[in-house]
Tab-separated table of N, CA and C in Angstrom:
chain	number	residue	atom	x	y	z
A	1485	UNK	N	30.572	-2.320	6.460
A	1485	UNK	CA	29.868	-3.453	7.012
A	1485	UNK	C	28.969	-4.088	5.953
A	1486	UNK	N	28.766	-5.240	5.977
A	1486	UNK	CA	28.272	-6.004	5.317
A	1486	UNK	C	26.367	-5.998	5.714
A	1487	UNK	N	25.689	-5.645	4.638
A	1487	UNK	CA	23.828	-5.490	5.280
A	1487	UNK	C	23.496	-7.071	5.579
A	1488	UNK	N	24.010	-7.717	4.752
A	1488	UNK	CA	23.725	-9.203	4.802
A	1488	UNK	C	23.469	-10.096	6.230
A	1489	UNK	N	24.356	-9.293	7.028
A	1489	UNK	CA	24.483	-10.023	8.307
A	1489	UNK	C	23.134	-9.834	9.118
A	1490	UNK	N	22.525	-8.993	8.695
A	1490	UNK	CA	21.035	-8.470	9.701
A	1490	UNK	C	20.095	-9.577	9.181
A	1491	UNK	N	20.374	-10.249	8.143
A	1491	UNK	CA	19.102	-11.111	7.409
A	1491	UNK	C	19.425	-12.343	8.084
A	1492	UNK	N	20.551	-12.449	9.087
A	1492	UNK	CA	21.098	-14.245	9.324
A	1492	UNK	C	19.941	-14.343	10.416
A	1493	UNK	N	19.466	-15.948	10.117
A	1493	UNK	CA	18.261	-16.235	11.250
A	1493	UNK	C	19.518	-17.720	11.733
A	1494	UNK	N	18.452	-17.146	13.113
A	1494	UNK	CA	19.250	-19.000	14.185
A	1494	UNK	C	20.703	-19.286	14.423
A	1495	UNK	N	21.643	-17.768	14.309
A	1495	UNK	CA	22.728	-18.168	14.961
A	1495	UNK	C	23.393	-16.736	14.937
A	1496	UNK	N	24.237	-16.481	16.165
A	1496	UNK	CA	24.792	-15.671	16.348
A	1496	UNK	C	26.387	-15.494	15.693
A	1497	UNK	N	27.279	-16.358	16.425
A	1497	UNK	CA	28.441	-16.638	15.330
A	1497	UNK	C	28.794	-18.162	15.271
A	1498	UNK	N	29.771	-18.201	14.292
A	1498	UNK	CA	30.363	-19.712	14.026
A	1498	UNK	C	31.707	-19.592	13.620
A	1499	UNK	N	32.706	-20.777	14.072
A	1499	UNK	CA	33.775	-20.660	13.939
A	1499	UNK	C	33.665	-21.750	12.921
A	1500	UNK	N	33.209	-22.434	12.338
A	1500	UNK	CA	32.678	-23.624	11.071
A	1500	UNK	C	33.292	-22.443	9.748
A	1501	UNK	N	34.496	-22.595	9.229
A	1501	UNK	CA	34.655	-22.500	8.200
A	1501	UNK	C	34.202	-22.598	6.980
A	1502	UNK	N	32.995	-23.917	7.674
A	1502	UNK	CA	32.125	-24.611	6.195
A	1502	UNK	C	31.168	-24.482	6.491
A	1503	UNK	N	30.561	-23.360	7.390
A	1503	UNK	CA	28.954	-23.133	7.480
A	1503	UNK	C	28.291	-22.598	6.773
A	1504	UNK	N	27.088	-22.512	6.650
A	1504	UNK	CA	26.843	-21.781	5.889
A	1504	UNK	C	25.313	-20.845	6.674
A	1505	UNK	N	25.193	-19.867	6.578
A	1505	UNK	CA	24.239	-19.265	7.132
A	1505	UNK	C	22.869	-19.031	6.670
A	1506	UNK	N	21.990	-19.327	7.450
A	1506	UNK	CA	20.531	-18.758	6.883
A	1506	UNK	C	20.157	-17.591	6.773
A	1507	UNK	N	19.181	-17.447	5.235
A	1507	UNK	CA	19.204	-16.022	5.371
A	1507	UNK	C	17.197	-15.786	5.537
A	1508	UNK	N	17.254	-14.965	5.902
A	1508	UNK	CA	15.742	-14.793	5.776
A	1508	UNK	C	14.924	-14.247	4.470
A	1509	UNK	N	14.367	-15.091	4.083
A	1509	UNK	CA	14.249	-15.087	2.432
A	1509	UNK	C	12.248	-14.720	2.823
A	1510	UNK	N	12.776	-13.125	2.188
A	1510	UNK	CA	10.613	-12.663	2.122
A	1510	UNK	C	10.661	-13.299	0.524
A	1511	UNK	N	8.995	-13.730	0.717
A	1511	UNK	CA	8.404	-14.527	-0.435
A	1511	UNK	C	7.782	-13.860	-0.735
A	1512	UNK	N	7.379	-13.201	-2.446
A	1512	UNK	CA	6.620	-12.313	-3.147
A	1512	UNK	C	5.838	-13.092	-3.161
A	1513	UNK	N	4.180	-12.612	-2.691
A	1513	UNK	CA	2.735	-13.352	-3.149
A	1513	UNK	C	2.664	-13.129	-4.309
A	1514	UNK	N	2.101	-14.894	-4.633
A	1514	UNK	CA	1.889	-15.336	-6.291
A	1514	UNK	C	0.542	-14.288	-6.106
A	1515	UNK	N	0.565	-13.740	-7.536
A	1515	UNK	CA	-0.882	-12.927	-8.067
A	1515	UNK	C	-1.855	-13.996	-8.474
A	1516	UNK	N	-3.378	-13.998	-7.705
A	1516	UNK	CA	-4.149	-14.649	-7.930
A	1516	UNK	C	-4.274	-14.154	-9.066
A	1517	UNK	N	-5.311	-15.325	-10.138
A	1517	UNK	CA	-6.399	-14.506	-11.366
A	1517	UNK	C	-7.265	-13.619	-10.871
A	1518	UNK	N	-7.096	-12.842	-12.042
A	1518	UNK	CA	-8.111	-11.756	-11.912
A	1518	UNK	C	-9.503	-12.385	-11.544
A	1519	UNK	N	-9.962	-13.272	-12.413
A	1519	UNK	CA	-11.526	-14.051	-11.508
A	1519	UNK	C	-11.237	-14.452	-9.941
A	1520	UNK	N	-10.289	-14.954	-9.504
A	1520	UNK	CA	-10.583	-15.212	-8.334
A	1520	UNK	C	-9.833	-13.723	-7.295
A	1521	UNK	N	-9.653	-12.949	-7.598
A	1521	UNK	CA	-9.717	-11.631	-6.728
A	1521	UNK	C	-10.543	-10.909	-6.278
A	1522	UNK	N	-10.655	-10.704	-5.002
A	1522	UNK	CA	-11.819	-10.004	-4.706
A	1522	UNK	C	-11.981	-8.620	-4.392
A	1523	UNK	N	-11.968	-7.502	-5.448
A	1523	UNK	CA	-11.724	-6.455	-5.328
A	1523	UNK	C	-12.825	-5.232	-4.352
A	1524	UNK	N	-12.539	-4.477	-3.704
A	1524	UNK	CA	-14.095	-3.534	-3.455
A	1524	UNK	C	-12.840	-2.555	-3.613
A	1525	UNK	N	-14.222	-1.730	-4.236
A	1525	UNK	CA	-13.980	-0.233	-5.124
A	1525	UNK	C	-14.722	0.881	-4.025
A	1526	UNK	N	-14.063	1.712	-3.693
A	1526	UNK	CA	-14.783	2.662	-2.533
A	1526	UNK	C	-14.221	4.324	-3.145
A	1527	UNK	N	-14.972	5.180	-2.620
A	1527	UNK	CA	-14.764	6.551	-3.006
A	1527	UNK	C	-14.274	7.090	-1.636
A	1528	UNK	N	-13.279	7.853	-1.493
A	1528	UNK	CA	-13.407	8.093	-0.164
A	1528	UNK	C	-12.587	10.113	-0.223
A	1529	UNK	N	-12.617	10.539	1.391
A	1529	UNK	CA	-12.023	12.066	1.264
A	1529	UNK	C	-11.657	12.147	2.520
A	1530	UNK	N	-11.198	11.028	3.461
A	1530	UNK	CA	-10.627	11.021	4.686
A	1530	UNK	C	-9.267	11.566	4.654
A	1531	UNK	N	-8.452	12.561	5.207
A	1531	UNK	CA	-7.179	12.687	5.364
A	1531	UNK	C	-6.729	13.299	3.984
A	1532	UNK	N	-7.519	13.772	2.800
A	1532	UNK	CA	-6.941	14.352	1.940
A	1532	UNK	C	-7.327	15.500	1.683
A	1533	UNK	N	-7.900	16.771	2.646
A	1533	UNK	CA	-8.172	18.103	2.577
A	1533	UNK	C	-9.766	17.927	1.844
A	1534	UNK	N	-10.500	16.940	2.068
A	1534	UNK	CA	-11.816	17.319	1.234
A	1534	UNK	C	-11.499	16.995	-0.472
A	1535	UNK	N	-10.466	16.373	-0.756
A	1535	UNK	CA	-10.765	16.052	-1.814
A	1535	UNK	C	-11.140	14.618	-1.982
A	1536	UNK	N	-11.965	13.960	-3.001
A	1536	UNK	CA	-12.426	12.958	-3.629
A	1536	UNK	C	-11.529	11.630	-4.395
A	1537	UNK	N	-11.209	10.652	-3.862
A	1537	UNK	CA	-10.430	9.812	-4.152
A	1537	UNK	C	-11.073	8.505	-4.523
A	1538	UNK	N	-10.881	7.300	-5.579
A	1538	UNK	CA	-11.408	6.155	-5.335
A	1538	UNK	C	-10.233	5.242	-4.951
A	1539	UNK	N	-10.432	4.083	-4.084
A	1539	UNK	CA	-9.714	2.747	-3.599
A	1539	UNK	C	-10.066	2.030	-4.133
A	1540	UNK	N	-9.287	1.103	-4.710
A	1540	UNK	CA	-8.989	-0.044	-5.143
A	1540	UNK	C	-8.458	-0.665	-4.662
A	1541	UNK	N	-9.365	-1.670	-3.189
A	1541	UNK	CA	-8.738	-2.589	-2.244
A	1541	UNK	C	-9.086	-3.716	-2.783
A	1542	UNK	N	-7.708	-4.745	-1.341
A	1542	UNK	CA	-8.126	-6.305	-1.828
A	1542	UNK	C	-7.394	-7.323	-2.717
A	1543	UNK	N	-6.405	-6.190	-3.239
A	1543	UNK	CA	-5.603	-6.770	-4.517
A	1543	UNK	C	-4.467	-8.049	-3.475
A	1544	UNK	N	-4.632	-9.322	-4.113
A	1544	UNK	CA	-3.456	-9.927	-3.939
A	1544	UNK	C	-2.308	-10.330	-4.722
A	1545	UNK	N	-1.046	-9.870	-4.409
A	1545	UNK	CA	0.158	-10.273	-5.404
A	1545	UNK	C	0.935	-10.161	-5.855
A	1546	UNK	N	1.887	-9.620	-6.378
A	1546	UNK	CA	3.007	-8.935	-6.573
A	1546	UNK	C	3.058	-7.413	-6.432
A	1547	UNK	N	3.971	-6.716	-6.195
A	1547	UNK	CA	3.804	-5.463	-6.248
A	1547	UNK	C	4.076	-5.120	-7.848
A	1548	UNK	N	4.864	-5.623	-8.616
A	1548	UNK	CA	4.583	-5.120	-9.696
A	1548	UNK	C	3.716	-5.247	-10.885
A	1549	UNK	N	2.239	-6.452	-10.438
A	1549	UNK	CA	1.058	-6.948	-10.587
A	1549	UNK	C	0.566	-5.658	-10.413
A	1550	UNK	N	0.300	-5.372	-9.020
A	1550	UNK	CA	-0.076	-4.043	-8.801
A	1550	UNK	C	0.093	-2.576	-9.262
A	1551	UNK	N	0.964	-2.683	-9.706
A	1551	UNK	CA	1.815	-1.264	-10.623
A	1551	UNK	C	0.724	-1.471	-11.738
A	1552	UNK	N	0.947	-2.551	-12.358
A	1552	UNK	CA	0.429	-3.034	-13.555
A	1552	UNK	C	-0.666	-1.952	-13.924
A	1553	UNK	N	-1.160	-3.167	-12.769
A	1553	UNK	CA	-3.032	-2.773	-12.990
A	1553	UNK	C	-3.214	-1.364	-12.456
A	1554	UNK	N	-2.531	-0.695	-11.777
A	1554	UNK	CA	-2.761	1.080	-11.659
A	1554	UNK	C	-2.527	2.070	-12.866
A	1555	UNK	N	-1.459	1.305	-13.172
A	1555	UNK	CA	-1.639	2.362	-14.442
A	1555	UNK	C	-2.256	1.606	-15.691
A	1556	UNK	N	-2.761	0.710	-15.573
A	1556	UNK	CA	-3.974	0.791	-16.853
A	1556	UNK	C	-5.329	1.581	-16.146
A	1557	UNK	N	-5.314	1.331	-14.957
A	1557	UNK	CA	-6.853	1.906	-14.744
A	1557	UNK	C	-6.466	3.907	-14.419
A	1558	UNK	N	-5.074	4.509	-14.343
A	1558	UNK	CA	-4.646	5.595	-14.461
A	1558	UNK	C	-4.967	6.018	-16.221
A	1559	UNK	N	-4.166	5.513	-16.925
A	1559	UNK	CA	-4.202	5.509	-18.285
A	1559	UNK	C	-6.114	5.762	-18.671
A	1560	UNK	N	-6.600	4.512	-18.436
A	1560	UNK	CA	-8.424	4.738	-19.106
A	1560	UNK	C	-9.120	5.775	-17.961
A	1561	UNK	N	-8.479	6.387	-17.160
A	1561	UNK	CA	-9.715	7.235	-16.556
A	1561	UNK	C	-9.062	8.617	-16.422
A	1562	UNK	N	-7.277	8.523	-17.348
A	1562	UNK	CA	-6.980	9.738	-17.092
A	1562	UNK	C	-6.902	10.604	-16.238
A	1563	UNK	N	-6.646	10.164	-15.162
A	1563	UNK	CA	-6.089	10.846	-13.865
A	1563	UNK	C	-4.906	10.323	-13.435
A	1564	UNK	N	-4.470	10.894	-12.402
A	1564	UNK	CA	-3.346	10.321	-11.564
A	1564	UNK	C	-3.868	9.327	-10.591
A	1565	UNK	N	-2.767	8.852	-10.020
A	1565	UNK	CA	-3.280	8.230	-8.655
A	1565	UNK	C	-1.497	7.403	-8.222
A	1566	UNK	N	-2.138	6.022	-6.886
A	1566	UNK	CA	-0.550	5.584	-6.633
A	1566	UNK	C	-0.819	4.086	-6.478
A	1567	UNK	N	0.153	2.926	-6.237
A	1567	UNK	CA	-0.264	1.947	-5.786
A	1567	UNK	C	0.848	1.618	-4.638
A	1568	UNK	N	0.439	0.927	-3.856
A	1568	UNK	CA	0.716	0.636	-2.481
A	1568	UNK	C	0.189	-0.211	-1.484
A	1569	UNK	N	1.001	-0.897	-1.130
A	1569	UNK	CA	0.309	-1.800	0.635
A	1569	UNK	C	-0.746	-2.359	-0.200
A	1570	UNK	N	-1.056	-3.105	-1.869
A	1570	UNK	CA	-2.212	-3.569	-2.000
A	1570	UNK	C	-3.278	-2.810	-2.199
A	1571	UNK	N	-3.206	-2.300	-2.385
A	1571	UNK	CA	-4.688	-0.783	-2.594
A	1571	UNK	C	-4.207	0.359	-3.983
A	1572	UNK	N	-4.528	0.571	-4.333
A	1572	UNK	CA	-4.871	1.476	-5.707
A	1572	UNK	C	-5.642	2.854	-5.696
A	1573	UNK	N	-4.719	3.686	-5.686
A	1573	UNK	CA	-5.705	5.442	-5.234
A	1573	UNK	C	-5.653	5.787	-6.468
A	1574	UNK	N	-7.202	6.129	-7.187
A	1574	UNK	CA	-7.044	6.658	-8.529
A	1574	UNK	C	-7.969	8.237	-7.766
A	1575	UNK	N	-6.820	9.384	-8.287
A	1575	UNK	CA	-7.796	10.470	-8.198
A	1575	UNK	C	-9.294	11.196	-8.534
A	1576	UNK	N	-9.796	11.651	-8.037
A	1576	UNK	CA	-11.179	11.951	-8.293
A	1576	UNK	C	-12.095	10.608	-8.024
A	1577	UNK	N	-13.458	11.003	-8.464
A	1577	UNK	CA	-14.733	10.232	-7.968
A	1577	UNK	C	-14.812	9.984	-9.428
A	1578	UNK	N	-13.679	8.887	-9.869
A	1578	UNK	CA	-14.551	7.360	-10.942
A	1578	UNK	C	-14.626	6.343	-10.524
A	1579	UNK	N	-15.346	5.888	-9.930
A	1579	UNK	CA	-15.434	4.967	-9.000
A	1579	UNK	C	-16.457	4.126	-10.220
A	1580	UNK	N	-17.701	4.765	-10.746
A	1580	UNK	CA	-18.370	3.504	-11.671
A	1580	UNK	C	-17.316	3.157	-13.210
A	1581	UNK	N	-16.733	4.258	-13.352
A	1581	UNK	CA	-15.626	3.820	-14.494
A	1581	UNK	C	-14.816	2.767	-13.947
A	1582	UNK	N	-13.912	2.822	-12.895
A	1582	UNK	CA	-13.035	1.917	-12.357
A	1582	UNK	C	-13.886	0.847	-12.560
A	1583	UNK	N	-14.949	0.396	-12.117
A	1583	UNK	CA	-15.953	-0.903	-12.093
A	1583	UNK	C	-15.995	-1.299	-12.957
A	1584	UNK	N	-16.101	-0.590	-14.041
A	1584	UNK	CA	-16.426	-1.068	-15.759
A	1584	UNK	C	-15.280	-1.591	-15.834
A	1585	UNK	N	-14.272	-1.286	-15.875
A	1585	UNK	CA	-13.314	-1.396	-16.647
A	1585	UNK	C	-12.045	-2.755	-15.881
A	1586	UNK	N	-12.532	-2.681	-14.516
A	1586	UNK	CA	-12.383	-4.067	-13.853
A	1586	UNK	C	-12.917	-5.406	-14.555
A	1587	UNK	N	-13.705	-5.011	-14.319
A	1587	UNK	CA	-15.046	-5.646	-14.811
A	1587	UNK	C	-14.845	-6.199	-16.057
A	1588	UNK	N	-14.548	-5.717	-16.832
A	1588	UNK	CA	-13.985	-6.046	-18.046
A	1588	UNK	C	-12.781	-6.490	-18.493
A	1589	UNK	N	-11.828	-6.159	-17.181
A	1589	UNK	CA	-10.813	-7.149	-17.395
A	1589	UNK	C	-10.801	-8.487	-16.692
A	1590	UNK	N	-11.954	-8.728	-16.060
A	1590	UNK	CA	-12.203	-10.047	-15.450
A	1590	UNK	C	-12.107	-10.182	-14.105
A	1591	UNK	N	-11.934	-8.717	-13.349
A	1591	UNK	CA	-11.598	-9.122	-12.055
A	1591	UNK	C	-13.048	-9.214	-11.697
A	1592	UNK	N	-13.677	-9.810	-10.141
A	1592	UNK	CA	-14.445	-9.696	-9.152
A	1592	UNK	C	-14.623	-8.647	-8.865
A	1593	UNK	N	-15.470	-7.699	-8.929
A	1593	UNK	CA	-15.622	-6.485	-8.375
A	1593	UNK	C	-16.679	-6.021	-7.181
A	1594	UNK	N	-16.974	-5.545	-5.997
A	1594	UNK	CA	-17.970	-5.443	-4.976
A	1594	UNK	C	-17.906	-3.689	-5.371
């Protein structure tokens, strides 16, 4: 079977030889500038056994914008972490490093 057929919007079938079908087309959000993003940086240990995590919410824009910027801020603080759904988990409590280093690349930081 063809996956294609689940994406057709506004018609069931057609006997139109020369139709052509709509498809449902998702649009990647353009990545704002880093100045106009409005980031908040939070520490948090909800749902992860008591351990210490920082967020990096707020991000708008591509997901691979987002990749981007996780592993530079993985890379300068030397930990792990993931990116996802717009948010940025860098392991452990650097939460004033993450700031700096936002900060310095021009984003908005709270």
């Amino acid at each position: 079977m063809n996956d294609n057929r689940k994406k057709r919007i506004n018609v069931v079938y057609s006997t139109n030889p020369d139709f052509s079908y709509e498809y449902d087309q998702e649009e990647a959000p353009a990545t704002l500038a880093p100045e106009r993003q409005n980031l908040r940086v939070v520490t948090d240990t909800k749902q992860r056994k008591g351990k210490t995590v920082t967020l990096v919410q707020g991000f708008i824009g591509s997901s691979d914008d987002l990749e981007t910027l996780a592993r530079l801020l993985k890379n300068k603080c030397g930990t792990g972490g993931s990116a996802k759904d717009g948010e940025i988990l860098i392991q452990g409590d650097v939460k004033e490093k993450v700031l700096a280093l936002l900060r310095d690349a021009g984003y908005r930081v709270k």
